[in-house]
PDB file of C-alpha atoms in Angstrom:
ATOM      1  CA  GLU A   1     -32.970 -28.597 -18.994  1.00 80.00           C
ATOM      2  CA  PRO A   2     -30.486 -26.700 -16.793  1.00 85.00           C
ATOM      3  CA  GLU A   3     -31.573 -23.227 -15.728  1.00 93.00           C
ATOM      4  CA  VAL A   4     -30.161 -20.205 -13.991  1.00 96.00           C
ATOM      5  CA  THR A   5     -32.034 -19.746 -10.731  1.00 96.00           C
ATOM      6  CA  GLN A   6     -32.351 -16.574  -8.673  1.00 97.00           C
ATOM      7  CA  THR A   7     -33.576 -15.823  -5.181  1.00 97.00           C
ATOM      8  CA  PRO A   8     -35.568 -14.074  -3.944  1.00 97.00           C
ATOM      9  CA  SER A   9     -38.080 -13.433  -6.731  1.00 96.00           C
ATOM     10  CA  HIS A  10     -39.095 -10.171  -5.077  1.00 97.00           C
ATOM     11  CA  GLN A  11     -37.289  -8.053  -2.483  1.00 97.00           C
ATOM     12  CA  VAL A  12     -38.613  -4.930  -0.845  1.00 98.00           C
ATOM     13  CA  THR A  13     -36.103  -2.879   1.097  1.00 97.00           C
ATOM     14  CA  GLN A  14     -35.846   0.499   2.742  1.00 97.00           C
ATOM     15  CA  MET A  15     -33.641   3.149   1.212  1.00 97.00           C
ATOM     16  CA  GLY A  16     -30.127   2.953   2.653  1.00 97.00           C
ATOM     17  CA  GLN A  17     -30.339  -0.743   3.491  1.00 98.00           C
ATOM     18  CA  GLU A  18     -28.059  -3.406   2.067  1.00 98.00           C
ATOM     19  CA  VAL A  19     -29.455  -6.131  -0.158  1.00 98.00           C
ATOM     20  CA  ILE A  20     -27.939  -9.321  -1.487  1.00 97.00           C
ATOM     21  CA  LEU A  21     -29.363 -10.929  -4.591  1.00 98.00           C
ATOM     22  CA  ARG A  22     -28.496 -14.547  -5.150  1.00 97.00           C
ATOM     23  CA  CYS A  23     -28.003 -16.609  -8.259  1.00 97.00           C
ATOM     24  CA  VAL A  24     -27.067 -20.159  -9.104  1.00 97.00           C
ATOM     25  CA  PRO A  25     -25.654 -20.210 -12.651  1.00 96.00           C
ATOM     26  CA  ILE A  26     -25.791 -23.239 -14.928  1.00 94.00           C
ATOM     27  CA  SER A  27     -23.229 -25.634 -13.542  1.00 91.00           C
ATOM     28  CA  ASN A  28     -20.776 -25.971 -16.427  1.00 89.00           C
ATOM     29  CA  HIS A  29     -20.845 -22.295 -17.376  1.00 93.00           C
ATOM     30  CA  LEU A  30     -17.760 -20.179 -16.827  1.00 92.00           C
ATOM     31  CA  TYR A  31     -18.975 -16.615 -17.375  1.00 93.00           C
ATOM     32  CA  PHE A  32     -21.466 -14.906 -15.114  1.00 95.00           C
ATOM     33  CA  TYR A  33     -23.289 -11.635 -15.485  1.00 95.00           C
ATOM     34  CA  TRP A  34     -25.659  -9.292 -13.747  1.00 97.00           C
ATOM     35  CA  TYR A  35     -28.043  -7.169 -15.754  1.00 96.00           C
ATOM     36  CA  ARG A  36     -30.843  -4.898 -14.661  1.00 96.00           C
ATOM     37  CA  GLN A  37     -34.038  -3.766 -16.320  1.00 95.00           C
ATOM     38  CA  ILE A  38     -35.978  -0.765 -15.145  1.00 94.00           C
ATOM     39  CA  LEU A  39     -39.679  -1.278 -15.850  1.00 90.00           C
ATOM     40  CA  GLY A  40     -40.436  -0.894 -19.537  1.00 86.00           C
ATOM     41  CA  GLN A  41     -36.844  -0.224 -20.513  1.00 89.00           C
ATOM     42  CA  LYS A  42     -34.044  -2.192 -22.058  1.00 88.00           C
ATOM     43  CA  VAL A  43     -31.814  -4.701 -20.337  1.00 92.00           C
ATOM     44  CA  GLU A  44     -28.654  -2.953 -19.090  1.00 93.00           C
ATOM     45  CA  PHE A  45     -25.307  -4.590 -18.412  1.00 93.00           C
ATOM     46  CA  LEU A  46     -23.921  -4.239 -14.891  1.00 96.00           C
ATOM     47  CA  VAL A  47     -20.976  -6.588 -14.544  1.00 96.00           C
ATOM     48  CA  SER A  48     -19.331  -9.708 -15.895  1.00 94.00           C
ATOM     49  CA  PHE A  49     -17.356 -12.202 -13.824  1.00 94.00           C
ATOM     50  CA  TYR A  50     -14.894 -14.841 -14.887  1.00 92.00           C
ATOM     51  CA  ASN A  51     -12.256 -16.867 -13.097  1.00 90.00           C
ATOM     52  CA  ASN A  52     -13.257 -15.408  -9.735  1.00 90.00           C
ATOM     53  CA  GLU A  53     -12.842 -11.815 -10.714  1.00 92.00           C
ATOM     54  CA  ILE A  54     -14.704  -9.015 -12.408  1.00 94.00           C
ATOM     55  CA  SER A  55     -13.843  -8.937 -16.105  1.00 92.00           C
ATOM     56  CA  GLU A  56     -15.901  -5.884 -17.026  1.00 92.00           C
ATOM     57  CA  LYS A  57     -18.287  -3.468 -15.360  1.00 93.00           C
ATOM     58  CA  SER A  58     -20.503  -0.649 -16.528  1.00 93.00           C
ATOM     59  CA  GLU A  59     -20.821   2.912 -15.249  1.00 93.00           C
ATOM     60  CA  ILE A  60     -23.888   1.815 -13.292  1.00 94.00           C
ATOM     61  CA  PHE A  61     -21.769  -0.595 -11.259  1.00 96.00           C
ATOM     62  CA  ASP A  62     -20.302   1.930  -8.849  1.00 94.00           C
ATOM     63  CA  ASP A  63     -18.784   1.497  -5.385  1.00 95.00           C
ATOM     64  CA  GLN A  64     -22.186   0.622  -3.940  1.00 96.00           C
ATOM     65  CA  PHE A  65     -22.237  -2.610  -5.919  1.00 97.00           C
ATOM     66  CA  SER A  66     -20.139  -5.729  -5.443  1.00 97.00           C
ATOM     67  CA  VAL A  67     -20.243  -9.300  -6.680  1.00 97.00           C
ATOM     68  CA  GLU A  68     -18.992 -12.470  -5.156  1.00 94.00           C
ATOM     69  CA  ARG A  69     -18.814 -16.154  -5.858  1.00 91.00           C
ATOM     70  CA  PRO A  70     -18.628 -17.412  -2.281  1.00 85.00           C
ATOM     71  CA  ASP A  71     -18.629 -21.096  -3.202  1.00 85.00           C
ATOM     72  CA  GLY A  72     -18.661 -23.273  -6.289  1.00 76.00           C
ATOM     73  CA  SER A  73     -22.287 -22.639  -7.139  1.00 85.00           C
ATOM     74  CA  ASN A  74     -23.589 -19.276  -5.907  1.00 92.00           C
ATOM     75  CA  PHE A  75     -23.038 -15.883  -7.498  1.00 96.00           C
ATOM     76  CA  THR A  76     -24.232 -12.853  -5.550  1.00 97.00           C
ATOM     77  CA  LEU A  77     -24.825  -9.175  -6.182  1.00 98.00           C
ATOM     78  CA  LYS A  78     -24.682  -6.874  -3.176  1.00 98.00           C
ATOM     79  CA  ILE A  79     -25.933  -3.325  -3.092  1.00 98.00           C
ATOM     80  CA  ARG A  80     -24.523  -1.662   0.011  1.00 96.00           C
ATOM     81  CA  SER A  81     -26.817   1.300   0.495  1.00 95.00           C
ATOM     82  CA  THR A  82     -29.855   1.121  -1.748  1.00 97.00           C
ATOM     83  CA  LYS A  83     -31.320   4.163  -3.447  1.00 96.00           C
ATOM     84  CA  LEU A  84     -34.806   4.634  -4.854  1.00 97.00           C
ATOM     85  CA  GLU A  85     -33.381   4.510  -8.367  1.00 95.00           C
ATOM     86  CA  ASP A  86     -32.012   1.018  -7.742  1.00 97.00           C
ATOM     87  CA  SER A  87     -35.575  -0.274  -8.031  1.00 97.00           C
ATOM     88  CA  ALA A  88     -35.537  -2.585 -11.043  1.00 97.00           C
ATOM     89  CA  MET A  89     -35.592  -6.201 -12.135  1.00 97.00           C
ATOM     90  CA  TYR A  90     -32.153  -7.712 -11.694  1.00 98.00           C
ATOM     91  CA  PHE A  91     -31.244 -10.609 -13.942  1.00 97.00           C
ATOM     92  CA  CYS A  92     -28.383 -12.992 -13.424  1.00 97.00           C
ATOM     93  CA  ALA A  93     -27.069 -14.753 -16.522  1.00 95.00           C
ATOM     94  CA  SER A  94     -24.401 -17.273 -17.384  1.00 94.00           C
ATOM     95  CA  SER A  95     -22.738 -18.498 -20.534  1.00 92.00           C
ATOM     96  CA  PRO A  96     -20.397 -21.392 -21.310  1.00 90.00           C
ATOM     97  CA  ASP A  97     -17.767 -19.209 -22.928  1.00 85.00           C
ATOM     98  CA  ARG A  98     -16.975 -15.655 -23.908  1.00 78.00           C
ATOM     99  CA  GLY A  99     -18.730 -14.526 -27.045  1.00 73.00           C
ATOM    100  CA  SER A 100     -21.794 -16.746 -26.609  1.00 79.00           C
ATOM    101  CA  GLY A 101     -25.361 -16.013 -25.788  1.00 82.00           C
ATOM    102  CA  ALA A 102     -26.208 -15.883 -22.130  1.00 90.00           C
ATOM    103  CA  PHE A 103     -28.981 -17.739 -20.368  1.00 93.00           C
ATOM    104  CA  PHE A 104     -30.984 -15.658 -17.948  1.00 95.00           C
ATOM    105  CA  GLY A 105     -32.497 -16.380 -14.582  1.00 96.00           C
ATOM    106  CA  GLN A 106     -36.081 -15.450 -13.868  1.00 96.00           C
ATOM    107  CA  GLY A 107     -35.023 -12.239 -12.172  1.00 97.00           C
ATOM    108  CA  THR A 108     -35.323 -10.574  -8.779  1.00 97.00           C
ATOM    109  CA  ARG A 109     -37.641  -7.613  -8.609  1.00 97.00           C
ATOM    110  CA  LEU A 110     -36.049  -5.132  -6.216  1.00 98.00           C
ATOM    111  CA  THR A 111     -38.261  -2.410  -4.831  1.00 98.00           C
ATOM    112  CA  VAL A 112     -36.616   0.306  -2.754  1.00 97.00           C
ATOM    113  CA  VAL A 113     -39.025   2.327  -0.631  1.00 97.00           C
TER     114      VAL A 113
ATOM    115  CA  GLY S   1     -18.053   0.541 -26.141  1.00 82.00           C
ATOM    116  CA  GLU S   2     -20.634  -1.204 -28.278  1.00 87.00           C
ATOM    117  CA  ASN S   3     -23.900   0.597 -29.046  1.00 92.00           C
ATOM    118  CA  VAL S   4     -26.903  -1.227 -30.472  1.00 95.00           C
ATOM    119  CA  GLU S   5     -29.839   0.587 -32.045  1.00 96.00           C
ATOM    120  CA  GLN S   6     -33.135  -1.185 -32.668  1.00 97.00           C
ATOM    121  CA  HIS S   7     -36.175  -0.260 -34.753  1.00 97.00           C
ATOM    122  CA  PRO S   8     -39.091  -0.030 -34.581  1.00 97.00           C
ATOM    123  CA  SER S   9     -39.871   0.398 -30.908  1.00 96.00           C
ATOM    124  CA  THR S  10     -43.412  -0.895 -31.439  1.00 97.00           C
ATOM    125  CA  LEU S  11     -44.832  -3.044 -34.215  1.00 98.00           C
ATOM    126  CA  SER S  12     -48.371  -4.290 -34.770  1.00 98.00           C
ATOM    127  CA  VAL S  13     -48.921  -7.021 -37.322  1.00 97.00           C
ATOM    128  CA  GLN S  14     -52.020  -8.886 -38.461  1.00 98.00           C
ATOM    129  CA  GLU S  15     -51.933 -12.554 -37.547  1.00 98.00           C
ATOM    130  CA  GLY S  16     -50.415 -14.536 -40.390  1.00 97.00           C
ATOM    131  CA  ASP S  17     -48.407 -11.620 -41.753  1.00 98.00           C
ATOM    132  CA  SER S  18     -44.641 -11.187 -41.396  1.00 98.00           C
ATOM    133  CA  ALA S  19     -42.770  -9.016 -38.920  1.00 98.00           C
ATOM    134  CA  VAL S  20     -39.297  -7.558 -39.359  1.00 98.00           C
ATOM    135  CA  ILE S  21     -37.174  -5.971 -36.659  1.00 98.00           C
ATOM    136  CA  LYS S  22     -33.889  -4.262 -37.482  1.00 98.00           C
ATOM    137  CA  CYS S  23     -30.764  -3.532 -35.472  1.00 98.00           C
ATOM    138  CA  THR S  24     -27.478  -1.792 -36.082  1.00 97.00           C
ATOM    139  CA  TYR S  25     -24.295  -2.076 -34.056  1.00 96.00           C
ATOM    140  CA  SER S  26     -21.258   0.132 -33.780  1.00 95.00           C
ATOM    141  CA  ASP S  27     -18.287  -2.100 -32.950  1.00 93.00           C
ATOM    142  CA  SER S  28     -17.128  -4.045 -36.003  1.00 91.00           C
ATOM    143  CA  ALA S  29     -15.338  -6.486 -33.676  1.00 91.00           C
ATOM    144  CA  SER S  30     -18.673  -7.826 -32.355  1.00 91.00           C
ATOM    145  CA  ASN S  31     -18.995 -11.354 -33.642  1.00 90.00           C
ATOM    146  CA  TYR S  32     -22.156 -12.877 -32.245  1.00 93.00           C
ATOM    147  CA  PHE S  33     -25.718 -11.608 -32.485  1.00 96.00           C
ATOM    148  CA  PRO S  34     -28.460 -13.264 -30.419  1.00 95.00           C
ATOM    149  CA  TRP S  35     -32.128 -12.348 -30.314  1.00 97.00           C
ATOM    150  CA  TYR S  36     -34.161 -12.570 -27.153  1.00 96.00           C
ATOM    151  CA  LYS S  37     -37.905 -12.732 -26.610  1.00 97.00           C
ATOM    152  CA  GLN S  38     -39.269 -11.357 -23.353  1.00 95.00           C
ATOM    153  CA  GLU S  39     -42.856 -11.949 -22.334  1.00 94.00           C
ATOM    154  CA  LEU S  40     -44.398  -9.689 -19.732  1.00 90.00           C
ATOM    155  CA  GLY S  41     -42.793 -10.193 -16.329  1.00 87.00           C
ATOM    156  CA  LYS S  42     -40.530 -12.978 -17.529  1.00 91.00           C
ATOM    157  CA  ARG S  43     -36.875 -13.467 -18.303  1.00 93.00           C
ATOM    158  CA  PRO S  44     -35.358 -12.770 -21.732  1.00 93.00           C
ATOM    159  CA  GLN S  45     -35.197 -16.039 -23.646  1.00 94.00           C
ATOM    160  CA  LEU S  46     -32.779 -16.744 -26.448  1.00 93.00           C
ATOM    161  CA  ILE S  47     -34.738 -17.573 -29.595  1.00 95.00           C
ATOM    162  CA  ILE S  48     -32.157 -17.476 -32.376  1.00 95.00           C
ATOM    163  CA  ASP S  49     -28.617 -16.302 -32.933  1.00 94.00           C
ATOM    164  CA  ILE S  50     -26.138 -15.741 -35.718  1.00 94.00           C
ATOM    165  CA  ARG S  51     -22.367 -15.588 -35.831  1.00 91.00           C
ATOM    166  CA  SER S  52     -20.374 -13.134 -37.872  1.00 86.00           C
ATOM    167  CA  ASN S  53     -19.186 -15.739 -40.377  1.00 86.00           C
ATOM    168  CA  VAL S  54     -22.768 -16.464 -41.458  1.00 84.00           C
ATOM    169  CA  GLY S  55     -25.116 -14.226 -43.443  1.00 91.00           C
ATOM    170  CA  GLU S  56     -28.441 -15.869 -42.704  1.00 95.00           C
ATOM    171  CA  LYS S  57     -29.913 -18.453 -40.370  1.00 94.00           C
ATOM    172  CA  LYS S  58     -33.414 -19.878 -40.234  1.00 96.00           C
ATOM    173  CA  ASP S  59     -35.321 -21.844 -37.614  1.00 94.00           C
ATOM    174  CA  GLN S  60     -38.881 -22.681 -38.644  1.00 96.00           C
ATOM    175  CA  ARG S  61     -40.786 -19.394 -38.751  1.00 97.00           C
ATOM    176  CA  ILE S  62     -37.951 -17.176 -37.601  1.00 98.00           C
ATOM    177  CA  ALA S  63     -34.849 -16.111 -39.487  1.00 98.00           C
ATOM    178  CA  VAL S  64     -31.996 -13.720 -38.905  1.00 98.00           C
ATOM    179  CA  THR S  65     -29.846 -11.950 -41.448  1.00 97.00           C
ATOM    180  CA  LEU S  66     -26.526 -10.224 -40.888  1.00 96.00           C
ATOM    181  CA  ASN S  67     -24.764  -7.654 -43.029  1.00 95.00           C
ATOM    182  CA  LYS S  68     -21.308  -7.224 -41.510  1.00 93.00           C
ATOM    183  CA  THR S  69     -20.266  -4.519 -43.922  1.00 93.00           C
ATOM    184  CA  ALA S  70     -23.210  -2.339 -43.021  1.00 94.00           C
ATOM    185  CA  LYS S  71     -23.184  -3.500 -39.398  1.00 95.00           C
ATOM    186  CA  HIS S  72     -26.831  -4.357 -39.287  1.00 95.00           C
ATOM    187  CA  PHE S  73     -28.863  -7.460 -38.596  1.00 97.00           C
ATOM    188  CA  SER S  74     -32.538  -8.279 -38.718  1.00 98.00           C
ATOM    189  CA  LEU S  75     -35.099 -10.661 -37.284  1.00 98.00           C
ATOM    190  CA  HIS S  76     -37.837 -11.961 -39.557  1.00 98.00           C
ATOM    191  CA  ILE S  77     -40.910 -13.751 -38.236  1.00 98.00           C
ATOM    192  CA  THR S  78     -43.240 -15.266 -40.820  1.00 98.00           C
ATOM    193  CA  GLU S  79     -46.815 -16.513 -40.399  1.00 98.00           C
ATOM    194  CA  THR S  80     -47.106 -14.663 -37.111  1.00 98.00           C
ATOM    195  CA  GLN S  81     -49.262 -16.092 -34.334  1.00 97.00           C
ATOM    196  CA  PRO S  82     -50.749 -14.473 -31.205  1.00 96.00           C
ATOM    197  CA  GLU S  83     -48.117 -16.171 -29.031  1.00 96.00           C
ATOM    198  CA  ASP S  84     -45.436 -14.234 -30.901  1.00 98.00           C
ATOM    199  CA  SER S  85     -46.621 -11.101 -29.059  1.00 98.00           C
ATOM    200  CA  ALA S  86     -43.756 -10.029 -26.767  1.00 97.00           C
ATOM    201  CA  VAL S  87     -40.847  -7.625 -26.523  1.00 96.00           C
ATOM    202  CA  TYR S  88     -37.935  -8.648 -28.716  1.00 97.00           C
ATOM    203  CA  PHE S  89     -34.367  -7.551 -28.003  1.00 96.00           C
ATOM    204  CA  CYS S  90     -31.426  -7.830 -30.318  1.00 96.00           C
ATOM    205  CA  ALA S  91     -27.941  -7.945 -28.879  1.00 95.00           C
ATOM    206  CA  ALA S  92     -24.353  -7.764 -30.050  1.00 94.00           C
ATOM    207  CA  VAL S  93     -21.648  -9.703 -28.285  1.00 89.00           C
ATOM    208  CA  LEU S  94     -17.953  -9.089 -28.163  1.00 83.00           C
ATOM    209  CA  GLU S  95     -17.223 -10.024 -24.580  1.00 78.00           C
ATOM    210  CA  LYS S  96     -20.637  -9.257 -23.135  1.00 83.00           C
ATOM    211  CA  LEU S  97     -24.189  -8.827 -24.375  1.00 87.00           C
ATOM    212  CA  THR S  98     -25.093  -5.289 -25.330  1.00 91.00           C
ATOM    213  CA  PHE S  99     -28.834  -5.093 -25.864  1.00 93.00           C
ATOM    214  CA  GLY S 100     -30.879  -3.008 -28.221  1.00 95.00           C
ATOM    215  CA  THR S 101     -33.741  -0.922 -26.891  1.00 94.00           C
ATOM    216  CA  GLY S 102     -36.404  -3.532 -27.647  1.00 95.00           C
ATOM    217  CA  THR S 103     -39.390  -3.863 -29.970  1.00 97.00           C
ATOM    218  CA  ARG S 104     -42.854  -4.476 -28.586  1.00 97.00           C
ATOM    219  CA  LEU S 105     -44.500  -6.772 -31.132  1.00 98.00           C
ATOM    220  CA  THR S 106     -48.270  -7.132 -31.033  1.00 98.00           C
ATOM    221  CA  ILE S 107     -50.003  -9.705 -33.208  1.00 98.00           C
ATOM    222  CA  ILE S 108     -53.571  -8.719 -34.002  1.00 96.00           C
ATOM    223  CA  PRO S 109     -55.898 -11.745 -34.268  1.00 93.00           C
TER     224      PRO S 109
END
């Protein structure tokens, strides 16, 4: 069964450093998302991406965040200058169309020290 | 934007009994309502969903109901088993998933 895959599974970075989280969505899906989950809390929407551009973003997704689809398969989330409060599990998700359920990757646990 | 409320935040149920989790949403334009199960340290997994043109859907031991007028929907798990223990999230979808706050379900053997 096709799956969304994410790398790395765990990333530790120093405050102020840039990180790039990588995702390979399910191949025939058209909509891509990043969500984050702070430990023990709910899953929060960051950004959605369709047709090579951002379609919606949340208040969390400020100028420090960017997304890119550099080729036909990868979908990346970059955090330019990490803060302690960016520590969370980051989930990539994809869906075949708008208004459908999304399928989640296994997540990248980002720890900012 | 859409706001999804979920209750209860924790729920303990004797094995074999039923569990019910309830959610309300704010945007009447939302038209798709999935439920996700998240085991500790793992990804949210879609377990059942319902579209706005349907009032009820069942899949073995789990069922969802939707009341569009009242803007609430519920997850029902019957004959609960220990492996049902997890955090359950409801969500409402218009153009993106907006999650509820989650319910930690514990099945007591």
